[in-house]
PDB file of C-alpha atoms in Angstrom:
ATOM      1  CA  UNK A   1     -24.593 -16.230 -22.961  1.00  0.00           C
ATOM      2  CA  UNK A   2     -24.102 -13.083 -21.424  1.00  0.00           C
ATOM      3  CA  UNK A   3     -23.054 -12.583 -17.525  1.00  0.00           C
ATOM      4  CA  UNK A   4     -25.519 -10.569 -15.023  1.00  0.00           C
ATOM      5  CA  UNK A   5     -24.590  -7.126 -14.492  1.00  0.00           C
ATOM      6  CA  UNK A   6     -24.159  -7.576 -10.384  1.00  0.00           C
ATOM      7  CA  UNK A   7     -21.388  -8.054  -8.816  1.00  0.00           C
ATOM      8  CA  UNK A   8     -19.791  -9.369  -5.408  1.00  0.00           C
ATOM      9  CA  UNK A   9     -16.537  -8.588  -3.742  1.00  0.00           C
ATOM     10  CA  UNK A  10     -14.401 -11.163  -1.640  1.00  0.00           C
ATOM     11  CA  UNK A  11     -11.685  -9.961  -0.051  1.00  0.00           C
ATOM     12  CA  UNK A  12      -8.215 -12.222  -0.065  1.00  0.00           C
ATOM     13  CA  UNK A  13      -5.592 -12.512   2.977  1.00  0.00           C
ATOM     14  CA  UNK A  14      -2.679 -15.020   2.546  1.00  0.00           C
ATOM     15  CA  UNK A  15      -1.052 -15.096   5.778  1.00  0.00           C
ATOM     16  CA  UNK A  16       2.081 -17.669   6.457  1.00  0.00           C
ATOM     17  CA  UNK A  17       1.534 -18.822   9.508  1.00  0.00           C
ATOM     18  CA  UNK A  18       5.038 -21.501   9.484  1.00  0.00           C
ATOM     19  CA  UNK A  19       7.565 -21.966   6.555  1.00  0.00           C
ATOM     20  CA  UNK A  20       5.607 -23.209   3.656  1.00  0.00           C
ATOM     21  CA  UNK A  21       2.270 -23.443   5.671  1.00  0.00           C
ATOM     22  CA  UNK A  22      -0.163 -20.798   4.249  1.00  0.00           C
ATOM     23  CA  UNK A  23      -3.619 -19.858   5.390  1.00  0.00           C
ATOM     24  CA  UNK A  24      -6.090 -18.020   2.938  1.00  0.00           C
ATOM     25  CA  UNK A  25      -9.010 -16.030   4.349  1.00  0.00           C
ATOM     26  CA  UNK A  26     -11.812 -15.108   2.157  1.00  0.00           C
ATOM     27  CA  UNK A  27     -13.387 -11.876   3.834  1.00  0.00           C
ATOM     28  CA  UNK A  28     -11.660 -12.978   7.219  1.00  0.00           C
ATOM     29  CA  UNK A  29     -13.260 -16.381   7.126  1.00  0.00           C
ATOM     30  CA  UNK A  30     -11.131 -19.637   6.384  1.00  0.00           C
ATOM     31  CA  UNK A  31     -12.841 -23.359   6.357  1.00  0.00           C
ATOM     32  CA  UNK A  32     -11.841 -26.591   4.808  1.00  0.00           C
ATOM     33  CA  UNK A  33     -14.666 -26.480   2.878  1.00  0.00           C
ATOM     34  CA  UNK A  34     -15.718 -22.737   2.175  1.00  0.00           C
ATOM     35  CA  UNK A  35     -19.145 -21.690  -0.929  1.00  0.00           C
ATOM     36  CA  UNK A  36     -19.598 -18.972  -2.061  1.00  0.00           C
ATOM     37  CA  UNK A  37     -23.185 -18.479  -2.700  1.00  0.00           C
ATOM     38  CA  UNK A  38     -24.323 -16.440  -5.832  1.00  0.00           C
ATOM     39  CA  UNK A  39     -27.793 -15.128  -6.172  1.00  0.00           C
ATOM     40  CA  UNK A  40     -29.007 -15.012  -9.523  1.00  0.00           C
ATOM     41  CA  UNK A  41     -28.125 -10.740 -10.241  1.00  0.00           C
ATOM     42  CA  UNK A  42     -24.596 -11.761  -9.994  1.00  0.00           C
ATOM     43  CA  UNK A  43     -22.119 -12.528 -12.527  1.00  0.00           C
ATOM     44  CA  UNK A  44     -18.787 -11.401 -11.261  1.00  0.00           C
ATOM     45  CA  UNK A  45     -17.157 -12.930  -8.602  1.00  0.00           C
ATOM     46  CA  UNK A  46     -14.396 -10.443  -7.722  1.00  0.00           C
ATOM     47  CA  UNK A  47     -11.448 -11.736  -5.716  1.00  0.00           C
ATOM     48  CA  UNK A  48      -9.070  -9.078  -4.588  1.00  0.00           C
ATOM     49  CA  UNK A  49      -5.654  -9.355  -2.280  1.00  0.00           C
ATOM     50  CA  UNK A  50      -5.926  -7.198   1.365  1.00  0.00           C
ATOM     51  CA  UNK A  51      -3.200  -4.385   1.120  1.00  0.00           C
ATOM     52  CA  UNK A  52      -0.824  -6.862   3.230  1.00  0.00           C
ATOM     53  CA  UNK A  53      -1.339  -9.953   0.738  1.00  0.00           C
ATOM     54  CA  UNK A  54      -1.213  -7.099  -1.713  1.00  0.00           C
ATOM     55  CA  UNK A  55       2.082  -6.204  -1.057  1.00  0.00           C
ATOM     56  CA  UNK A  56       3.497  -9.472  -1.107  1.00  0.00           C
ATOM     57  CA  UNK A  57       1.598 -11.876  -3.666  1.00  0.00           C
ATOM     58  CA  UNK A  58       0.345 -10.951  -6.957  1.00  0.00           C
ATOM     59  CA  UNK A  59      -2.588 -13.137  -8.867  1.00  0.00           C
ATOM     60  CA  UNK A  60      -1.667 -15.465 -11.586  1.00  0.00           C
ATOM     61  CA  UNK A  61      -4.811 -16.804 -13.937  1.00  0.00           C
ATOM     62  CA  UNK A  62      -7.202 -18.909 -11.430  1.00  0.00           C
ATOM     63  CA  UNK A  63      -7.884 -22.932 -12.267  1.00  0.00           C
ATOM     64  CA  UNK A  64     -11.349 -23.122 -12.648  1.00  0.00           C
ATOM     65  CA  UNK A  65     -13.229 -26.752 -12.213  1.00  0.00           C
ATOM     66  CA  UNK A  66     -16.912 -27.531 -13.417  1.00  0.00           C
ATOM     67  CA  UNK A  67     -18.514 -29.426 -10.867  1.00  0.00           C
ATOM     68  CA  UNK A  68     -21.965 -31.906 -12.260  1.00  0.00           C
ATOM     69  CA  UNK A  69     -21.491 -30.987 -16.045  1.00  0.00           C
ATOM     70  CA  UNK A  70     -22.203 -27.297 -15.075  1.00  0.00           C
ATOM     71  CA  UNK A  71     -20.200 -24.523 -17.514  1.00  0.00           C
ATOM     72  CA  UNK A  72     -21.325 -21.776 -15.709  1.00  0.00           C
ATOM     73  CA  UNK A  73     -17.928 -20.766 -14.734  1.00  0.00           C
ATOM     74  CA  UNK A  74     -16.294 -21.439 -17.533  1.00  0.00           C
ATOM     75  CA  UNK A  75     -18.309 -20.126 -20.890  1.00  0.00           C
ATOM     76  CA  UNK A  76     -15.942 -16.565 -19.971  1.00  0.00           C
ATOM     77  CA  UNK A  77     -12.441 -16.355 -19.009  1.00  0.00           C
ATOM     78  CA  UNK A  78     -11.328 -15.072 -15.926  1.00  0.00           C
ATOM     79  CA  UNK A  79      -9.828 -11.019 -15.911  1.00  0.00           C
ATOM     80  CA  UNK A  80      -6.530 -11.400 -14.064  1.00  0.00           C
ATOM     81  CA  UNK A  81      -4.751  -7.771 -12.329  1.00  0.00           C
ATOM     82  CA  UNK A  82      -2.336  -8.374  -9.981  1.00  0.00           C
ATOM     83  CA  UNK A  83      -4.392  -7.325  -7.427  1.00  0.00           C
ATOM     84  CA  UNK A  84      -7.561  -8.812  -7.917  1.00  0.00           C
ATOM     85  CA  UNK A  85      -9.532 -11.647 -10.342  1.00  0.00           C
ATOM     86  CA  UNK A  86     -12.863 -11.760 -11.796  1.00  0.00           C
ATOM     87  CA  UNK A  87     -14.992 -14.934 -12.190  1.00  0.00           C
ATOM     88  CA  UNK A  88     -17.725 -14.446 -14.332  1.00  0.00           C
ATOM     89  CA  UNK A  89     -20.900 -16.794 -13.525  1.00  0.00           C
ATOM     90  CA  UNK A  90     -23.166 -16.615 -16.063  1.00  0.00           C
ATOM     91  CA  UNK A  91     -25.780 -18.163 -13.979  1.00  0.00           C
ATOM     92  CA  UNK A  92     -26.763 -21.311 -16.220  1.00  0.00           C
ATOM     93  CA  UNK A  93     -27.739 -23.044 -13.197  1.00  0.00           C
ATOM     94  CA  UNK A  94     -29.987 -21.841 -10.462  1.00  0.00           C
ATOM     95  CA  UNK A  95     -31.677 -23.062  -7.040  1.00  0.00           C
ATOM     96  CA  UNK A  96     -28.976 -23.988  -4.667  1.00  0.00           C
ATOM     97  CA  UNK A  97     -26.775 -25.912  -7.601  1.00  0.00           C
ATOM     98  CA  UNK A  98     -22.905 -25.510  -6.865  1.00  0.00           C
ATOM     99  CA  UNK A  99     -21.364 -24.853 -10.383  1.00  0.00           C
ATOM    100  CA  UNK A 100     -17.865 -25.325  -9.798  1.00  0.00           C
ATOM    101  CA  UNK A 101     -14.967 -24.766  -7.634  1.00  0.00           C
ATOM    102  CA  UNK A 102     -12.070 -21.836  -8.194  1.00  0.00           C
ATOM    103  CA  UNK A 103      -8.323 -22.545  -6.987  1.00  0.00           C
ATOM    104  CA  UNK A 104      -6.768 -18.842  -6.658  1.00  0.00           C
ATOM    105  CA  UNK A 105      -3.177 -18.920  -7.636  1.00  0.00           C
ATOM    106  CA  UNK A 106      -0.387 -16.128  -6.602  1.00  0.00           C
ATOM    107  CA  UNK A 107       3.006 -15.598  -6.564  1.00  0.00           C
ATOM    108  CA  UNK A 108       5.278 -13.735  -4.830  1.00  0.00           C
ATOM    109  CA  UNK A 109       6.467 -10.017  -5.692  1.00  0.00           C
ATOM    110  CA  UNK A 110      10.169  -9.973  -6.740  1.00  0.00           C
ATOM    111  CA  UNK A 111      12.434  -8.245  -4.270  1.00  0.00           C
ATOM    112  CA  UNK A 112      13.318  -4.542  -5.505  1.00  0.00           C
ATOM    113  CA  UNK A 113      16.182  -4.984  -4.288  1.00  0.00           C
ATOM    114  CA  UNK A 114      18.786  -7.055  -6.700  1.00  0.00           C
ATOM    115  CA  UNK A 115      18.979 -10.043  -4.974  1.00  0.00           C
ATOM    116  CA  UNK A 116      17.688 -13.113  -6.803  1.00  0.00           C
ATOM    117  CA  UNK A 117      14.536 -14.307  -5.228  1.00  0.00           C
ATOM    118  CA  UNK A 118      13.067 -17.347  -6.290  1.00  0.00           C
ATOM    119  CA  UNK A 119       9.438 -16.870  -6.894  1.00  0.00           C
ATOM    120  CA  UNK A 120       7.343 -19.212  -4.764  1.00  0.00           C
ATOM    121  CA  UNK A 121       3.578 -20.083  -6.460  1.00  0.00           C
ATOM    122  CA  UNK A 122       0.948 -21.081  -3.975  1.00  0.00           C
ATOM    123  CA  UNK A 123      -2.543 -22.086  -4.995  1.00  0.00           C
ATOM    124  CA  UNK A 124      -5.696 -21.663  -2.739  1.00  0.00           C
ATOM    125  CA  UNK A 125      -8.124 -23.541  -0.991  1.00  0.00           C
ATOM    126  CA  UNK A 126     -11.172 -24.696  -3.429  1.00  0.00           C
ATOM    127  CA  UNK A 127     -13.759 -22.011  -2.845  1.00  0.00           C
ATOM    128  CA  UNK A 128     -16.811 -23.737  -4.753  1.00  0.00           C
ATOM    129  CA  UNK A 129     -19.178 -21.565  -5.907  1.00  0.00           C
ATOM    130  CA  UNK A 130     -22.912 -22.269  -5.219  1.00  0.00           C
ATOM    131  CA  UNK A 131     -25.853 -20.585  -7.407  1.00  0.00           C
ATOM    132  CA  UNK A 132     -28.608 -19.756  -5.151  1.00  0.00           C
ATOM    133  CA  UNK A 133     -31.311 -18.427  -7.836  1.00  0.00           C
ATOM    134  CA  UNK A 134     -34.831 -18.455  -7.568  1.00  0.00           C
ATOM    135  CA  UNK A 135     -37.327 -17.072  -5.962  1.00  0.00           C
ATOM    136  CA  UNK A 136     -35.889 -16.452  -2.652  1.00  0.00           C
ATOM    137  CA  UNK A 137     -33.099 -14.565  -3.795  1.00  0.00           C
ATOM    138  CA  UNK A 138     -33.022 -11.133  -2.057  1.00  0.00           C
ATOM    139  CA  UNK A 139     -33.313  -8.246  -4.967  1.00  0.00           C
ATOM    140  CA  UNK A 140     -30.174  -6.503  -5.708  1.00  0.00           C
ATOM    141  CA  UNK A 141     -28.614  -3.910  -3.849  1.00  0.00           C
ATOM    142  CA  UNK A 142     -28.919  -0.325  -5.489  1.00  0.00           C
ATOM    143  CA  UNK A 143     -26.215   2.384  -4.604  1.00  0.00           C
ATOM    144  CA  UNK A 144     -27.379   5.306  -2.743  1.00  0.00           C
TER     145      UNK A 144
END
């Protein structure tokens, strides 16, 4: 099955606010429990690092979890830059049905420097992605 050609963007901060005690903001929102709901146009779920979290963290492959049977999430695999991440949602499931949840996993950039870092991994929140679909779904945006 083939992914709809939309797209959304969420933008990814990381901030440490104590030693080992991270925060993740998805467009400069953070919850214990935090959807991201897909109307049916969309299926790529882009997740890309601020230019601070940028500069510090770089993406490793996401875990991806069906939620209720639903494959939606998983029938492509995830693009991985170091910057960014695409989730493609091939929009199986519509009308409010939340189709899995994504854990976003980074690590940290090597110093330049020559000294030995140890690379620390941290994985996300659970961002669970919700399909909206039918007919209340706003029509897609078109560039100007």
């Amino acid at each position: 099955m083939t992914c709809p050609p939309g797209r959304i963007e969420i933008n990814v901060r990381i901030e440490e606010v104590s030693k080992d005690n991270y925060v993740w903001y998805y467009n400069d929102l953070t919850a214990g429990n935090f959807s991201v709901r897909v109307p049916s146009h969309v299926g790529r779920i882009v997740f890309r690092l601020d230019v601070d979290s940028a500069r510090r963290y770089v993406f490793d492959p996401p875990d991806i979890e069906s939620v209720g049977g639903c494959e939606d999430l998983t029938t492509h695999p995830a693009t991985v830059r170091p910057d960014h991440v695409i989730v493609y949602d091939d929009q199986q499931n519509c009308g409010y049905v939340t189709v899995g949840k994504v854990f976003l996993n980074v690590q940290h950039v090597l110093s330049g420097l020559g000294d030995p870092v140890t690379p620390v991994k941290l994985r996300s929140s659970d961002p669970e992605v919700t399909n909206t679909g039918g007919i209340t779904d706003p029509p897609p945006r078109r560039s100007i």
